């Protein structure tokens, strides 16, 4: 038994450690409703949400998973009189739920989530390039940017002799502000503005054509692991495709890359001010990553190293014959992109009430056999082998535009032989889709309905207006007044961009 004074001291130390741990894991945000002039401060972690108003009043909500949204995009916290749903991305508005009878009705709160003022004023450089800093641990070498691009291009070209690399992973949020993905105290994850003396350095290990994003903690190797809920965590290395990431070239900028989770195909690693999350793949900025090779810390020794790896593909599948059907009243312009090849985009026009058939390759999946060694805290290397099944992935994404009537120039003088002198059409974005991985031998997609349902017109790949070739319009009974006028006046042939 410990003496009473020693026992009291131990209890104080443990309590202090637990408080510090909880504070380290918690994230702070500003809540603002600018139209009402209202401001609050939110502190949130996996267990509770505390909101402090400008009057100093506190409202505490406990984590309550039973009220999470079914799609996993909203995390619920219960209070005495209401339920607060927090968006998984920690951006946008809150949801407020109140019990009405035996059901709960949710409404959109006027309070919006913003990074804390202290964080937004931090102007530390995310990508330091000063030669004076090139030898400091945790800062990027001036040439590290190009080295990392070369390394990832080698991965995309299936080079099998790539060595693991220390890298820093930077991205930007929806406002264009740069952030680094970093490890907080313990095994938490966060976004930071500047270097954290190695906590923002990741050991990027190639596994066939995939990578693991690894780190070391207390002599144990951990890997970034995706969860079906959309959370991203650190977990010990295991035979699990949730810890493998497929690297794709990003369309948001040169030298940027996308990390698609191998197990959860169609969902990619994205960075928010509160940390990394898993989001449906789209052509958006915070899913484009800028990796930078950094110097290895002096005296650093790995706890994991690869000895041999082999990827065995499953039996090949013939291409699928996919019918893209347009039931819309306007012509559609399709950009079919093959993510295996940079800038490989096929342009397809589909007239109203018609369809076209495209042939698309299918991934059969594979199995990775990997021999590796782990170093114990005592310095002894132990060899082991893992066998990881790799599910099929989709190679293609689709950007959908509709042919949109923008303007008509009408001659009011009567001098022109045509009453309508000019007609202008523009491409209007509808939505972006990732084709499913497990396509049948032959199938049909209602492309306009699917793209509209995605509700992401801003995520489409960019279309050169000069390539927007317009064809005949079939017309419709549900025309706008402008379109009716155009039809009644028998316009001339359309002008191209």
CSV table of C-alpha atoms in Angstrom, one decimal:
chain,number,residue,atom,x,y,z
A,1,UNK,CA,0.0,0.0,0.0
A,2,UNK,CA,1.1,3.5,-0.8
A,3,UNK,CA,1.4,6.0,2.1
A,4,UNK,CA,-1.5,8.4,2.3
A,5,UNK,CA,0.5,11.4,1.1
A,6,UNK,CA,2.0,9.5,-1.8
A,7,UNK,CA,-1.4,8.2,-2.8
A,8,UNK,CA,-2.9,11.7,-2.7
A,9,UNK,CA,0.0,13.0,-4.9
A,10,UNK,CA,-0.5,10.2,-7.4
A,11,UNK,CA,-4.2,11.0,-7.6
A,12,UNK,CA,-3.4,14.6,-8.3
A,13,UNK,CA,-0.9,13.7,-11.0
A,14,UNK,CA,-3.3,11.3,-12.7
A,15,UNK,CA,-6.2,13.8,-12.5
A,16,UNK,CA,-4.0,16.6,-14.0
A,17,UNK,CA,-2.9,14.2,-16.8
A,18,UNK,CA,-6.5,13.3,-17.6
A,19,UNK,CA,-7.5,17.0,-17.7
A,20,UNK,CA,-4.6,17.8,-19.9
A,21,UNK,CA,-5.4,14.9,-22.2
A,22,UNK,CA,-9.0,16.0,-22.6
A,23,UNK,CA,-8.0,19.6,-23.3
A,24,UNK,CA,-5.5,18.3,-25.9
A,25,UNK,CA,-8.2,16.4,-27.7
A,26,UNK,CA,-10.8,19.1,-27.6
A,27,UNK,CA,-11.2,21.6,-30.5
A,28,UNK,CA,-12.3,25.2,-30.2
A,29,UNK,CA,-14.5,27.1,-32.7
A,30,UNK,CA,-16.2,30.4,-32.9
A,31,UNK,CA,-20.0,30.3,-33.6
A,32,UNK,CA,-21.4,33.4,-35.3
A,33,UNK,CA,-24.8,34.6,-36.6
A,34,UNK,CA,-23.7,37.9,-38.2
A,35,UNK,CA,-27.2,38.9,-39.1
A,36,UNK,CA,-28.2,38.8,-35.4
A,37,UNK,CA,-24.9,40.1,-34.1
A,38,UNK,CA,-24.6,36.9,-31.9
A,39,UNK,CA,-21.3,35.2,-31.1
A,40,UNK,CA,-20.5,32.1,-29.0
A,41,UNK,CA,-17.5,29.9,-28.4
A,42,UNK,CA,-17.7,26.1,-28.8
A,43,UNK,CA,-15.4,23.5,-27.3
A,44,UNK,CA,-16.0,20.0,-28.7
A,45,UNK,CA,-14.4,16.5,-28.3
A,46,UNK,CA,-15.6,12.9,-28.7
A,47,UNK,CA,-17.6,13.1,-25.4
A,48,UNK,CA,-19.2,16.5,-25.1
A,49,UNK,CA,-19.9,19.9,-26.6
A,50,UNK,CA,-19.7,23.0,-24.5
A,51,UNK,CA,-21.1,26.3,-25.9
A,52,UNK,CA,-20.3,29.6,-24.1
A,53,UNK,CA,-22.4,32.6,-25.1
A,54,UNK,CA,-21.2,36.2,-25.1
A,55,UNK,CA,-23.0,36.7,-21.8
A,56,UNK,CA,-20.8,34.0,-20.2
A,57,UNK,CA,-23.6,31.4,-19.9
A,58,UNK,CA,-22.6,27.8,-20.6
A,59,UNK,CA,-24.6,25.1,-22.3
A,60,UNK,CA,-23.2,21.5,-22.1
A,61,UNK,CA,-24.3,18.7,-24.4
A,62,UNK,CA,-23.2,15.1,-24.0
A,63,UNK,CA,-22.3,12.9,-27.0
A,64,UNK,CA,-25.4,10.8,-28.1
A,65,UNK,CA,-24.8,8.6,-31.0
A,66,UNK,CA,-28.4,7.4,-31.3
A,67,UNK,CA,-29.3,10.8,-32.8
A,68,UNK,CA,-26.5,10.9,-35.4
A,69,UNK,CA,-27.7,11.4,-39.0
A,70,UNK,CA,-28.0,8.1,-40.9
A,71,UNK,CA,-25.4,9.2,-43.4
A,72,UNK,CA,-22.8,9.8,-40.7
A,73,UNK,CA,-22.4,13.5,-41.7
A,74,UNK,CA,-23.9,14.9,-38.5
A,75,UNK,CA,-22.8,14.0,-34.9
A,76,UNK,CA,-25.4,14.5,-32.2
A,77,UNK,CA,-24.9,15.9,-28.7
A,78,UNK,CA,-27.9,15.9,-26.2
A,79,UNK,CA,-28.7,18.6,-23.7
A,80,UNK,CA,-31.5,19.2,-21.2
A,81,UNK,CA,-34.0,20.8,-23.7
A,82,UNK,CA,-32.6,20.2,-27.2
A,83,UNK,CA,-30.2,18.2,-29.4
A,84,UNK,CA,-27.4,19.8,-31.3
A,85,UNK,CA,-26.0,18.2,-34.4
A,86,UNK,CA,-22.4,19.1,-35.3
A,87,UNK,CA,-21.3,18.7,-39.0
A,88,UNK,CA,-18.6,16.1,-39.4
A,89,UNK,CA,-16.5,18.6,-41.5
A,90,UNK,CA,-16.8,21.2,-38.7
A,91,UNK,CA,-17.9,23.8,-41.2
A,92,UNK,CA,-21.3,25.4,-42.0
A,93,UNK,CA,-24.3,25.7,-39.7
A,94,UNK,CA,-25.4,23.6,-36.8
A,95,UNK,CA,-28.6,21.6,-36.6
A,96,UNK,CA,-31.0,22.1,-33.7
A,97,UNK,CA,-33.4,19.2,-32.8
A,98,UNK,CA,-36.4,19.4,-30.5
A,99,UNK,CA,-38.7,16.7,-29.3
A,100,UNK,CA,-42.1,17.0,-30.8
A,101,UNK,CA,-44.4,14.2,-29.5
A,102,UNK,CA,-42.5,11.0,-30.1
A,103,UNK,CA,-40.3,12.4,-32.9
A,104,UNK,CA,-37.4,14.8,-33.2
A,105,UNK,CA,-37.6,17.7,-35.6
A,106,UNK,CA,-34.4,19.3,-36.8
A,107,UNK,CA,-33.9,22.8,-38.1
A,108,UNK,CA,-30.9,24.7,-39.5
A,109,UNK,CA,-29.3,26.9,-36.8
A,110,UNK,CA,-28.4,30.5,-37.7
A,111,UNK,CA,-25.1,30.0,-36.0
A,112,UNK,CA,-22.2,29.2,-38.3
A,113,UNK,CA,-18.9,27.5,-37.4
A,114,UNK,CA,-15.6,29.3,-37.8
A,115,UNK,CA,-12.0,28.6,-36.7
A,116,UNK,CA,-11.1,30.4,-33.5
A,117,UNK,CA,-9.8,33.9,-33.9
A,118,UNK,CA,-6.5,32.9,-32.3
A,119,UNK,CA,-6.0,30.2,-35.0
A,120,UNK,CA,-7.0,32.4,-37.9
A,121,UNK,CA,-4.4,35.0,-36.9
A,122,UNK,CA,-1.6,32.5,-36.9
A,123,UNK,CA,0.4,33.4,-40.0
A,124,UNK,CA,3.1,30.8,-39.6
A,125,UNK,CA,4.4,29.5,-42.9
A,126,UNK,CA,3.0,26.1,-43.9
A,127,UNK,CA,5.6,25.7,-46.6
A,128,UNK,CA,8.9,27.3,-45.3
A,129,UNK,CA,11.6,27.5,-48.0
A,130,UNK,CA,14.2,29.7,-46.4
A,131,UNK,CA,17.7,28.2,-46.9
A,132,UNK,CA,18.5,29.2,-43.4
A,133,UNK,CA,15.8,26.9,-42.1
A,134,UNK,CA,16.6,24.0,-44.4
A,135,UNK,CA,18.5,22.0,-41.8
A,136,UNK,CA,16.1,22.4,-39.0
A,137,UNK,CA,14.1,19.3,-38.0
A,138,UNK,CA,10.5,19.5,-39.3
A,139,UNK,CA,11.1,22.2,-41.9
A,140,UNK,CA,11.0,21.4,-45.6
A,141,UNK,CA,14.2,21.5,-47.6
A,142,UNK,CA,14.0,24.0,-50.5
A,143,UNK,CA,14.2,21.2,-53.0
A,144,UNK,CA,11.8,19.0,-51.0
A,145,UNK,CA,8.8,20.0,-53.0
A,146,UNK,CA,10.1,18.8,-56.3
A,147,UNK,CA,11.5,15.7,-54.7
A,148,UNK,CA,8.1,14.8,-53.4
A,149,UNK,CA,6.5,15.3,-56.8
A,150,UNK,CA,9.1,13.1,-58.4
A,151,UNK,CA,8.5,10.4,-55.7
A,152,UNK,CA,4.7,10.4,-56.2
A,153,UNK,CA,5.0,10.4,-60.0
A,154,UNK,CA,7.2,7.3,-59.6
A,155,UNK,CA,4.4,5.7,-57.6
A,156,UNK,CA,1.8,6.6,-60.3
A,157,UNK,CA,4.2,5.0,-62.9
A,158,UNK,CA,4.4,1.8,-60.9
A,159,UNK,CA,8.0,2.0,-59.9
A,160,UNK,CA,8.7,-0.8,-57.5
A,161,UNK,CA,12.0,0.5,-56.0
A,162,UNK,CA,10.6,3.5,-54.1
A,163,UNK,CA,11.8,3.9,-50.5
A,164,UNK,CA,9.6,5.2,-47.7
A,165,UNK,CA,10.0,9.0,-47.2
A,166,UNK,CA,9.4,11.5,-44.5
A,167,UNK,CA,6.9,14.0,-45.8
A,168,UNK,CA,4.8,16.9,-44.7
A,169,UNK,CA,1.2,16.9,-46.0
A,170,UNK,CA,-0.4,20.3,-46.7
A,171,UNK,CA,-3.8,21.2,-48.1
A,172,UNK,CA,-6.2,24.2,-48.0
A,173,UNK,CA,-9.7,24.6,-46.6
A,174,UNK,CA,-12.7,25.7,-48.5
A,175,UNK,CA,-11.6,29.4,-48.0
A,176,UNK,CA,-8.2,28.7,-49.5
A,177,UNK,CA,-6.3,28.9,-46.2
A,178,UNK,CA,-3.3,26.5,-46.0
A,179,UNK,CA,-3.1,23.9,-43.3
A,180,UNK,CA,-0.8,21.0,-42.3
A,181,UNK,CA,-2.1,17.6,-41.2
A,182,UNK,CA,-0.5,16.9,-37.8
A,183,UNK,CA,-0.7,14.6,-34.8
A,184,UNK,CA,-1.7,16.2,-31.6
A,185,UNK,CA,-0.5,15.0,-28.2
A,186,UNK,CA,-1.2,11.3,-28.0
A,187,UNK,CA,-2.9,9.8,-31.0
A,188,UNK,CA,-5.3,12.7,-31.9
A,189,UNK,CA,-5.3,14.4,-35.3
A,190,UNK,CA,-5.5,18.1,-36.1
A,191,UNK,CA,-4.8,20.8,-38.6
A,192,UNK,CA,-2.1,23.4,-37.9
A,193,UNK,CA,-0.8,26.5,-39.6
A,194,UNK,CA,2.9,25.9,-39.0
A,195,UNK,CA,5.5,23.2,-38.1
A,196,UNK,CA,5.2,21.2,-34.8
A,197,UNK,CA,8.7,19.9,-34.6
A,198,UNK,CA,8.0,16.6,-36.2
A,199,UNK,CA,4.4,16.1,-35.2
A,200,UNK,CA,3.4,17.1,-38.8
A,201,UNK,CA,5.9,14.7,-40.4
A,202,UNK,CA,4.5,11.5,-41.9
A,203,UNK,CA,6.4,8.3,-42.9
A,204,UNK,CA,4.9,7.7,-46.4
A,205,UNK,CA,5.4,3.9,-47.1
A,206,UNK,CA,4.7,2.5,-50.6
A,207,UNK,CA,2.6,-0.7,-50.6
A,208,UNK,CA,2.4,-1.8,-54.2
A,209,UNK,CA,0.7,1.1,-56.0
A,210,UNK,CA,-0.8,2.3,-52.7
A,211,UNK,CA,0.7,4.1,-49.7
A,212,UNK,CA,0.3,4.0,-45.9
A,213,UNK,CA,0.5,7.3,-44.0
A,214,UNK,CA,2.4,6.2,-40.9
A,215,UNK,CA,3.7,7.7,-37.7
A,216,UNK,CA,5.5,6.5,-34.5
A,217,UNK,CA,4.2,6.8,-31.0
A,218,UNK,CA,5.9,5.4,-27.9
A,219,UNK,CA,7.9,2.9,-30.1
A,220,UNK,CA,4.8,1.6,-31.9
A,221,UNK,CA,4.0,2.2,-35.6
A,222,UNK,CA,0.5,3.6,-36.4
A,223,UNK,CA,-1.2,4.2,-39.7
A,224,UNK,CA,-3.9,6.7,-40.8
A,225,UNK,CA,-7.1,4.6,-40.9
A,226,UNK,CA,-10.4,5.6,-42.5
A,227,UNK,CA,-13.7,4.8,-40.8
A,228,UNK,CA,-17.1,4.3,-42.5
A,229,UNK,CA,-18.5,7.1,-40.4
A,230,UNK,CA,-16.2,9.6,-42.2
A,231,UNK,CA,-13.8,9.9,-39.3
A,232,UNK,CA,-10.1,9.4,-39.7
A,233,UNK,CA,-8.0,7.9,-36.9
A,234,UNK,CA,-4.6,6.5,-36.1
A,235,UNK,CA,-4.6,2.7,-35.5
A,236,UNK,CA,-1.8,0.2,-35.1
A,237,UNK,CA,-0.6,-1.4,-38.4
A,238,UNK,CA,-2.8,-4.2,-39.4
A,239,UNK,CA,-4.0,-6.2,-42.5
A,240,UNK,CA,-6.7,-3.8,-43.4
A,241,UNK,CA,-7.4,-1.9,-46.6
A,242,UNK,CA,-8.8,0.9,-44.5
A,243,UNK,CA,-5.2,1.9,-43.9
A,244,UNK,CA,-4.2,1.9,-47.5
A,245,UNK,CA,-4.6,4.9,-49.8
A,246,UNK,CA,-4.7,5.1,-53.5
A,247,UNK,CA,-2.8,8.1,-54.9
A,248,UNK,CA,-4.4,10.0,-57.8
A,249,UNK,CA,-3.2,13.2,-59.5
A,250,UNK,CA,-5.4,16.1,-58.3
A,251,UNK,CA,-7.1,18.4,-60.9
A,252,UNK,CA,-7.1,21.3,-58.5
A,253,UNK,CA,-3.4,22.2,-59.2
A,254,UNK,CA,-0.1,21.0,-60.6
A,255,UNK,CA,1.9,18.9,-58.2
A,256,UNK,CA,-1.0,18.0,-56.0
A,257,UNK,CA,-2.3,14.6,-55.2
A,258,UNK,CA,-5.5,12.9,-53.9
A,259,UNK,CA,-5.6,10.1,-51.4
A,260,UNK,CA,-8.6,7.8,-52.1
A,261,UNK,CA,-9.2,5.2,-49.4
A,262,UNK,CA,-8.7,1.7,-50.8
A,263,UNK,CA,-11.4,0.0,-48.7
A,264,UNK,CA,-13.9,2.8,-49.0
A,265,UNK,CA,-13.6,3.5,-52.7
A,266,UNK,CA,-14.9,6.8,-53.9
A,267,UNK,CA,-14.1,8.6,-50.6
A,268,UNK,CA,-10.9,10.6,-50.2
A,269,UNK,CA,-8.8,12.3,-47.4
A,270,UNK,CA,-9.8,15.9,-46.9
A,271,UNK,CA,-8.5,18.5,-44.5
A,272,UNK,CA,-10.7,20.8,-42.5
A,273,UNK,CA,-9.6,23.4,-39.8
A,274,UNK,CA,-10.4,20.8,-37.2
A,275,UNK,CA,-8.5,18.0,-38.8
A,276,UNK,CA,-8.6,15.3,-41.5
A,277,UNK,CA,-11.9,13.7,-42.5
A,278,UNK,CA,-13.1,11.3,-45.2
A,279,UNK,CA,-15.4,12.9,-47.8
A,280,UNK,CA,-16.9,11.7,-51.1
A,281,UNK,CA,-14.4,12.4,-53.8
A,282,UNK,CA,-14.9,15.6,-55.8
A,283,UNK,CA,-12.7,18.1,-57.6
A,284,UNK,CA,-12.4,20.4,-54.6
A,285,UNK,CA,-9.4,22.2,-53.1
A,286,UNK,CA,-9.3,20.6,-49.6
A,287,UNK,CA,-8.9,17.1,-51.2
A,288,UNK,CA,-5.8,18.1,-53.1
A,289,UNK,CA,-2.6,17.5,-51.1
A,290,UNK,CA,0.8,19.1,-51.5
A,291,UNK,CA,3.4,16.6,-50.1
A,292,UNK,CA,6.9,17.9,-49.2
A,293,UNK,CA,9.9,15.7,-48.4
A,294,UNK,CA,11.5,16.9,-45.1
A,295,UNK,CA,14.8,15.9,-43.5
A,296,UNK,CA,14.8,12.9,-41.2
A,297,UNK,CA,15.3,13.9,-37.5
A,298,UNK,CA,18.9,13.3,-36.2
A,299,UNK,CA,19.1,10.0,-34.5
A,300,UNK,CA,15.7,8.8,-35.8
A,301,UNK,CA,15.3,5.1,-36.2
A,302,UNK,CA,12.3,3.5,-37.9
A,303,UNK,CA,10.1,1.0,-36.1
A,304,UNK,CA,8.8,-0.4,-39.4
A,305,UNK,CA,10.5,-1.4,-42.6
A,306,UNK,CA,9.4,-3.3,-45.7
A,307,UNK,CA,11.3,-6.4,-46.8
A,308,UNK,CA,9.2,-7.5,-49.7
A,309,UNK,CA,5.8,-6.8,-51.2
A,310,UNK,CA,3.9,-8.4,-54.1
A,311,UNK,CA,0.6,-7.4,-55.6
A,312,UNK,CA,-1.4,-10.2,-57.2
A,313,UNK,CA,-4.3,-9.0,-59.3
A,314,UNK,CA,-7.5,-11.0,-59.4
A,315,UNK,CA,-8.6,-12.5,-62.8
A,316,UNK,CA,-9.3,-9.6,-65.2
A,317,UNK,CA,-12.8,-8.5,-66.1
A,318,UNK,CA,-14.0,-7.5,-69.6
A,319,UNK,CA,-14.9,-3.8,-70.0
A,320,UNK,CA,-18.5,-2.8,-69.0
A,321,UNK,CA,-20.8,-1.4,-71.6
A,322,UNK,CA,-22.5,1.5,-69.9
A,323,UNK,CA,-25.4,3.4,-71.4
A,324,UNK,CA,-25.6,7.1,-70.4
A,325,UNK,CA,-29.2,8.2,-70.8
A,326,UNK,CA,-30.3,11.8,-71.1
A,327,UNK,CA,-34.0,12.2,-70.1
A,328,UNK,CA,-33.5,16.0,-69.6
A,329,UNK,CA,-35.1,18.5,-72.0
A,330,UNK,CA,-31.7,20.0,-72.8
A,331,UNK,CA,-28.6,18.4,-74.4
A,332,UNK,CA,-26.0,17.3,-71.9
A,333,UNK,CA,-22.2,17.7,-72.3
A,334,UNK,CA,-20.3,14.9,-70.5
A,335,UNK,CA,-16.6,14.8,-69.4
A,336,UNK,CA,-15.7,11.2,-68.8
A,337,UNK,CA,-12.3,11.2,-67.0
A,338,UNK,CA,-10.0,8.2,-66.5
A,339,UNK,CA,-8.2,8.7,-63.2
A,340,UNK,CA,-5.4,6.3,-64.2
A,341,UNK,CA,-4.1,8.8,-66.7
A,342,UNK,CA,-3.5,12.5,-66.0
A,343,UNK,CA,-5.7,14.8,-68.1
A,344,UNK,CA,-7.3,11.8,-69.8
A,345,UNK,CA,-10.8,13.2,-70.4
A,346,UNK,CA,-13.3,12.2,-73.1
A,347,UNK,CA,-16.0,14.7,-74.1
A,348,UNK,CA,-19.4,13.3,-75.0
A,349,UNK,CA,-22.5,15.2,-76.1
A,350,UNK,CA,-25.9,13.5,-75.5
A,351,UNK,CA,-29.0,15.0,-77.1
A,352,UNK,CA,-32.3,15.3,-75.2
A,353,UNK,CA,-34.3,12.1,-74.8
A,354,UNK,CA,-31.4,10.0,-76.2
A,355,UNK,CA,-28.4,8.0,-74.9
A,356,UNK,CA,-25.0,6.9,-75.8
A,357,UNK,CA,-23.0,3.8,-74.8
A,358,UNK,CA,-19.4,4.0,-73.5
A,359,UNK,CA,-17.0,1.1,-72.8
A,360,UNK,CA,-15.3,1.4,-69.4
A,361,UNK,CA,-12.6,-0.8,-67.8
A,362,UNK,CA,-13.3,-2.6,-64.6
A,363,UNK,CA,-10.9,-3.2,-61.7
A,364,UNK,CA,-11.0,-6.9,-60.6
A,365,UNK,CA,-9.4,-6.1,-57.2
A,366,UNK,CA,-6.2,-7.7,-55.9
A,367,UNK,CA,-4.3,-9.2,-52.9
A,368,UNK,CA,-1.2,-7.7,-51.4
A,369,UNK,CA,1.4,-10.0,-49.8
A,370,UNK,CA,3.8,-8.0,-47.7
A,371,UNK,CA,6.8,-9.1,-45.6
A,372,UNK,CA,7.9,-6.4,-43.1
A,373,UNK,CA,9.8,-6.1,-39.9
A,374,UNK,CA,8.8,-4.3,-36.7
A,375,UNK,CA,11.3,-3.1,-34.1
A,376,UNK,CA,10.4,-3.6,-30.5
A,377,UNK,CA,11.2,-0.9,-27.8
A,378,UNK,CA,14.2,-3.1,-26.9
A,379,UNK,CA,15.6,-2.7,-30.4
A,380,UNK,CA,14.9,-6.3,-31.7
A,381,UNK,CA,13.5,-6.6,-35.2
A,382,UNK,CA,10.8,-9.1,-35.7
A,383,UNK,CA,9.7,-10.3,-39.2
A,384,UNK,CA,6.1,-10.8,-40.1
A,385,UNK,CA,3.9,-11.2,-43.2
A,386,UNK,CA,0.5,-9.7,-43.9
A,387,UNK,CA,-2.0,-10.6,-46.6
A,388,UNK,CA,-4.4,-7.8,-47.4
A,389,UNK,CA,-7.3,-8.2,-49.8
A,390,UNK,CA,-7.8,-5.1,-52.0
A,391,UNK,CA,-11.4,-4.4,-53.2
A,392,UNK,CA,-12.2,-3.2,-56.7
A,393,UNK,CA,-12.1,0.5,-57.4
A,394,UNK,CA,-13.6,2.7,-60.0
A,395,UNK,CA,-11.3,4.3,-62.6
A,396,UNK,CA,-13.7,6.9,-63.9
A,397,UNK,CA,-15.5,10.1,-62.8
A,398,UNK,CA,-18.2,12.0,-64.8
A,399,UNK,CA,-18.8,15.8,-64.9
A,400,UNK,CA,-22.2,16.7,-66.3
A,401,UNK,CA,-23.1,20.1,-68.0
A,402,UNK,CA,-26.4,21.1,-69.5
A,403,UNK,CA,-26.8,23.3,-72.6
A,404,UNK,CA,-28.3,26.4,-71.1
A,405,UNK,CA,-29.9,29.3,-73.0
A,406,UNK,CA,-28.3,32.5,-71.8
A,407,UNK,CA,-29.6,35.3,-73.9
A,408,UNK,CA,-31.4,36.4,-77.1
A,409,UNK,CA,-30.7,39.5,-79.1
A,410,UNK,CA,-33.9,40.8,-80.8
A,411,UNK,CA,-34.0,43.4,-83.6
A,412,UNK,CA,-36.6,46.0,-82.6
A,413,UNK,CA,-35.9,48.3,-85.6
A,414,UNK,CA,-37.2,45.9,-88.3
A,415,UNK,CA,-34.2,46.5,-90.4
A,416,UNK,CA,-32.7,43.0,-90.0
A,417,UNK,CA,-34.1,40.0,-92.0
A,418,UNK,CA,-34.2,38.0,-88.8
A,419,UNK,CA,-36.1,39.3,-85.8
A,420,UNK,CA,-33.7,37.4,-83.6
A,421,UNK,CA,-30.2,38.4,-84.4
A,422,UNK,CA,-28.2,36.5,-81.9
A,423,UNK,CA,-28.7,33.5,-79.6
A,424,UNK,CA,-26.2,32.5,-76.9
A,425,UNK,CA,-25.9,29.2,-75.1
A,426,UNK,CA,-23.5,28.4,-72.3
A,427,UNK,CA,-22.6,25.2,-70.5
A,428,UNK,CA,-24.2,25.1,-67.0
A,429,UNK,CA,-22.7,22.6,-64.5
A,430,UNK,CA,-25.1,20.0,-63.1
A,431,UNK,CA,-23.0,17.7,-61.0
A,432,UNK,CA,-20.0,15.4,-60.5
A,433,UNK,CA,-20.2,11.6,-60.1
A,434,UNK,CA,-17.7,8.9,-59.3
A,435,UNK,CA,-18.7,5.8,-61.3
A,436,UNK,CA,-19.3,2.8,-59.0
A,437,UNK,CA,-16.5,0.2,-58.8
A,438,UNK,CA,-18.7,-2.9,-59.2
A,439,UNK,CA,-20.2,-2.2,-62.6
A,440,UNK,CA,-22.2,-5.0,-64.3
A,441,UNK,CA,-21.3,-6.3,-67.7
A,442,UNK,CA,-23.9,-3.9,-69.1
A,443,UNK,CA,-25.9,-1.2,-67.3
A,444,UNK,CA,-27.7,2.1,-67.7
A,445,UNK,CA,-27.3,5.4,-65.8
A,446,UNK,CA,-29.9,8.2,-65.9
A,447,UNK,CA,-27.0,10.7,-66.0
A,448,UNK,CA,-28.9,13.9,-65.5
A,449,UNK,CA,-30.9,12.6,-62.5
A,450,UNK,CA,-27.8,11.2,-60.9
A,451,UNK,CA,-25.8,14.3,-61.4
A,452,UNK,CA,-28.6,16.5,-60.0
A,453,UNK,CA,-29.0,14.3,-57.0
A,454,UNK,CA,-25.3,14.7,-56.2
A,455,UNK,CA,-25.9,18.5,-55.5
A,456,UNK,CA,-22.3,19.4,-56.2
A,457,UNK,CA,-22.3,21.5,-59.4
A,458,UNK,CA,-19.2,23.3,-58.2
A,459,UNK,CA,-17.2,20.0,-58.1
A,460,UNK,CA,-17.3,19.4,-61.9
A,461,UNK,CA,-14.1,19.3,-64.0
A,462,UNK,CA,-13.5,22.5,-65.9
A,463,UNK,CA,-14.8,22.7,-69.4
A,464,UNK,CA,-13.2,24.8,-72.1
A,465,UNK,CA,-16.2,26.9,-73.5
A,466,UNK,CA,-14.6,26.7,-77.0
A,467,UNK,CA,-15.2,22.9,-77.0
A,468,UNK,CA,-18.9,23.4,-76.3
A,469,UNK,CA,-20.4,22.3,-79.6
A,470,UNK,CA,-24.1,22.8,-79.8
A,471,UNK,CA,-26.6,20.8,-81.7
A,472,UNK,CA,-30.3,20.8,-82.4
A,473,UNK,CA,-32.8,21.4,-79.6
A,474,UNK,CA,-35.8,19.2,-79.4
A,475,UNK,CA,-38.0,21.6,-77.5
A,476,UNK,CA,-40.4,20.9,-74.7
A,477,UNK,CA,-43.8,21.7,-73.5
A,478,UNK,CA,-42.4,23.2,-70.2
A,479,UNK,CA,-40.5,26.1,-71.8
A,480,UNK,CA,-39.6,29.4,-70.1
A,481,UNK,CA,-41.0,32.6,-71.6
A,482,UNK,CA,-37.6,33.3,-73.1
A,483,UNK,CA,-37.5,29.9,-74.7
A,484,UNK,CA,-41.1,30.1,-75.9
A,485,UNK,CA,-40.3,33.4,-77.6
A,486,UNK,CA,-37.3,31.8,-79.3
A,487,UNK,CA,-39.4,28.9,-80.6
A,488,UNK,CA,-42.2,31.1,-81.8
A,489,UNK,CA,-39.9,33.4,-83.7
A,490,UNK,CA,-38.1,30.5,-85.5
A,491,UNK,CA,-34.5,31.5,-84.7
A,492,UNK,CA,-31.6,31.0,-87.0
A,493,UNK,CA,-29.0,28.3,-86.4
A,494,UNK,CA,-27.1,28.5,-83.2
A,495,UNK,CA,-23.8,30.2,-82.8
A,496,UNK,CA,-20.8,28.3,-81.4
A,497,UNK,CA,-18.4,29.7,-78.8
